[in-house]
Every structure is written in C-alpha cells, then in structure tokens.
Amino acid sequence: MELKLFLSMLGFLWVAAITPGPNNMLLTASGANFGFLRSLWLLIGIMLGMQIMLLLVAFGIGGLILLYPSLHLFLKIAGSLYLLWLAWKIATAKYEKLETGEAPAAPMPFWQGGLLQLINPKAWLMALGAVASFSLAGEAYRGSVIAISFALALVNLVSGLIWLGFGSLIGRILHSRRAWTLFNVSMGLLTAACVLLIWR
C-alpha cells in the first residue's frame, strides 16, 4: 500500500475513532469510575472486537450485510438494545471514591467491549467503508487488509487512551456523591443517545 493511500486511510479511521460514540462514552465512564489502569481491559476488548469485525468484513461476512438488509436491521436492533443496557449500567453505577485504598467494584469486562463492536452497525459500516475504500485488488488484497488492520489498531489505541485519560481526570475531580451521580447519569444519557446515530 502506498504511503499516500495509507495516510488517507489513517485520517479516515482517526476521525471515526476519536469522535464521540459508544466506545468513547464507555471508556470515559469506565476511566472515571474505575481509573485508567483498571479500564485498560475494556479498551483491549474494544480493540479486539474491532479487529475481529474488520477481518469478518474483509473476508466475506460483510458482504452478507449488504446482500440481506434484514441482517442489517437485526444488527441495528441488537446494537440499540445493547447500548441502552450499557447506558443503564453506567447511569446507575454506584458512587466510589478512587482515592481510597479500597478497590471499587469490578470494571466492565473486556468481552463486553468486544461484543459491542460485533453488534454495532456503525462499526460494521466503518469497517465496510475502510475495506471498500482502501483495500487493493488482486494479490495486494491481503497486504492491504493487514495495513488497514494495523491502522485501525493504532487509531483505536491512541483515541482510547485519550478518552480513558479524560475519564480518569474527571474521576479525580468528582469528589461529591451528587457530582458523581450527575456525571454517571450524563454519560448514561450520552451512551443512550448514540442509539439515535445508529438509526440515522
């Protein structure tokens, strides 16, 4: 893959990864509630889910979504329900003080971050767009998919660390139970609002 094409693809993926969305809302909320280090598993799950989804798209399954609109509708419904469930979990999270010696309740496991990618229609469309726009034909196809996979992992890692850091900073600022509750409810509502983006 030529450098010019790779940089163009990197820009496309970066914009998709850094802008607010379900992944970034979850990472921010997790960073605020459980701290930076304890939330890294969630980031790893999101990254693994995105990689699996990209490979599924690149090697055929993505074509089924284009062939069968009912499958796309199913993904929209399942993704919406899952996001609403995650939004509820975030909004009702218990108040925890990060500065105490006691560890808060367990953060969201990494498999939930991965599962979100597999039923997130916007993530499928992002993968479809990347493969359709930036993969190369013929013998160069596999190499171009590897380049897309590398770029996707890179932008997910950097943007994920930024949103986790943002959430951790917020967690240190929120000292009162009221401020904590307002933050979690706000993050829950923002996560739920991402459902509107799915149906746009």
XYZ file of C-alpha atoms in Angstrom:
200
model
C 0.000 0.000 0.000
C 1.372 3.403 -0.972
C 2.117 5.871 1.808
C -0.353 8.417 0.412
C -3.197 5.881 0.479
C -2.191 4.670 3.948
C -2.180 8.215 5.364
C -5.559 8.915 3.777
C -6.938 5.741 5.362
C -5.355 6.668 8.697
C -7.139 10.032 8.570
C -10.473 8.373 7.808
C -10.084 5.882 10.669
C -8.812 8.536 13.089
C -11.864 10.743 12.615
C -14.132 7.734 13.131
C -12.230 6.596 16.233
C -11.704 9.897 18.090
C -15.182 11.400 17.713
C -17.720 10.756 20.499
C -19.579 7.499 20.194
C -20.475 4.380 22.194
C -16.883 3.199 22.619
C -15.602 6.551 23.777
C -18.537 7.126 26.148
C -17.884 3.723 27.747
C -14.148 4.385 28.050
C -14.743 7.802 29.605
C -17.252 6.426 32.098
C -15.002 3.480 32.969
C -11.968 5.738 33.390
C -13.937 7.998 35.736
C -15.433 5.147 37.743
C -12.509 2.722 37.956
C -9.384 4.644 36.975
C -7.077 4.470 33.984
C -5.259 1.183 34.602
C -8.299 -0.843 35.641
C -10.110 0.257 32.463
C -7.410 -0.911 30.059
C -9.094 -4.328 29.730
C -12.185 -2.631 28.327
C -10.009 -0.840 25.750
C -8.347 -4.144 24.829
C -11.778 -5.729 24.369
C -12.922 -2.905 22.109
C -9.753 -3.189 20.041
C -10.052 -6.985 19.715
C -13.722 -6.685 18.763
C -12.885 -4.158 16.064
C -10.119 -6.374 14.676
C -12.388 -9.437 14.547
C -15.113 -7.415 12.870
C -12.688 -5.970 10.318
C -11.458 -9.449 9.400
C -15.036 -10.725 9.117
C -15.827 -7.859 6.755
C -12.616 -8.234 4.755
C -13.053 -11.952 4.214
C -16.673 -12.201 3.218
C -19.209 -11.919 6.013
C -19.560 -8.167 5.498
C -20.994 -8.939 2.069
C -23.924 -10.723 3.725
C -24.943 -7.458 5.394
C -25.091 -5.775 2.013
C -26.969 -8.725 0.463
C -29.511 -9.173 3.247
C -30.969 -5.911 4.598
C -32.807 -7.890 7.313
C -29.443 -8.832 8.836
C -28.529 -5.146 8.953
C -31.858 -4.414 10.657
C -31.171 -7.180 13.196
C -27.756 -5.641 13.944
C -29.370 -2.240 14.426
C -31.947 -3.595 16.872
C -29.444 -5.752 18.785
C -26.913 -2.911 18.909
C -29.525 -0.445 20.128
C -30.710 -2.766 22.905
C -27.148 -3.490 23.995
C -26.273 0.219 24.067
C -29.364 1.003 26.129
C -28.414 -1.746 28.596
C -24.865 -0.347 28.865
C -26.273 3.177 29.276
C -28.417 1.948 32.185
C -25.385 0.287 33.822
C -23.376 3.498 33.516
C -26.172 5.778 34.746
C -26.849 3.612 37.816
C -23.215 2.933 38.752
C -22.604 3.249 42.493
C -20.623 6.118 43.937
C -16.976 5.170 44.535
C -14.024 7.202 45.744
C -10.989 6.467 43.612
C -8.569 7.883 46.148
C -9.448 5.385 48.889
C -7.343 2.306 49.399
C -10.280 0.018 48.692
C -10.739 -1.021 45.096
C -14.101 -0.181 43.561
C -16.339 -2.868 42.108
C -15.002 -4.625 39.020
C -14.944 -2.561 35.825
C -16.712 -3.749 32.701
C -15.002 -6.916 31.411
C -13.133 -6.775 28.131
C -15.528 -9.198 26.404
C -18.344 -6.654 26.708
C -16.236 -4.102 24.837
C -15.603 -6.675 22.118
C -19.237 -7.744 21.945
C -20.337 -4.149 21.430
C -18.300 -3.993 18.207
C -19.892 -7.105 16.764
C -23.430 -5.725 17.090
C -22.677 -2.074 16.423
C -23.953 -1.205 12.910
C -21.877 1.972 12.770
C -18.735 -0.039 13.475
C -19.685 -2.509 10.726
C -20.177 0.379 8.321
C -16.814 1.846 9.343
C -15.128 -1.492 8.604
C -17.035 -1.867 5.332
C -16.046 1.674 4.346
C -12.375 1.081 5.170
C -12.195 -2.217 3.270
C -14.215 -0.951 0.298
C -12.294 2.322 0.021
C -8.730 1.366 0.926
C -8.189 -2.308 0.107
C -6.276 -3.176 -3.042
C -7.316 -5.695 -5.667
C -5.637 -8.970 -6.589
C -2.565 -10.248 -4.809
C -2.180 -6.969 -2.913
C -5.542 -7.508 -1.153
C -4.251 -9.391 1.885
C -1.408 -6.952 2.381
C -3.805 -4.025 2.219
C -6.118 -5.690 4.776
C -3.123 -6.094 7.097
C -2.359 -2.380 6.637
C -5.999 -1.478 7.418
C -5.903 -3.744 10.482
C -2.685 -2.094 11.717
C -4.080 1.411 11.159
C -7.335 0.508 12.918
C -5.455 -0.871 15.941
C -3.276 2.248 16.069
C -6.122 4.770 15.977
C -8.205 2.732 18.440
C -5.298 2.551 20.874
C -4.442 6.259 20.732
C -8.027 7.537 20.818
C -8.965 5.003 23.505
C -6.083 6.111 25.731
C -7.118 9.747 25.271
C -10.743 9.055 26.280
C -9.638 6.851 29.210
C -7.307 9.598 30.413
C -10.118 12.124 30.095
C -12.387 9.889 32.159
C -9.710 9.287 34.811
C -9.174 13.034 35.148
C -12.897 13.567 35.594
C -12.934 10.807 38.221
C -10.357 12.669 40.276
C -12.321 15.927 40.049
C -15.657 14.462 41.130
C -15.489 14.281 44.918
C -19.124 14.566 45.958
C -21.774 11.876 45.591
C -24.038 14.380 43.801
C -21.406 15.341 41.204
C -20.587 11.657 40.663
C -24.246 10.770 40.131
C -24.732 13.676 37.713
C -21.681 12.586 35.727
C -22.786 8.954 35.506
C -26.331 9.895 34.520
C -24.944 12.277 31.872
C -22.630 9.590 30.487
C -25.501 7.106 30.505
C -27.700 9.535 28.575
C -24.909 10.230 26.062
C -24.408 6.495 25.561
C -28.156 6.040 25.081
C -28.149 8.964 22.617
C -25.699 7.010 20.469
C -28.671 4.786 19.592
C -30.045 7.741 17.602
C -26.877 7.710 15.477
C -27.499 4.054 14.625
C -30.945 4.839 13.236
C -29.935 7.990 11.382
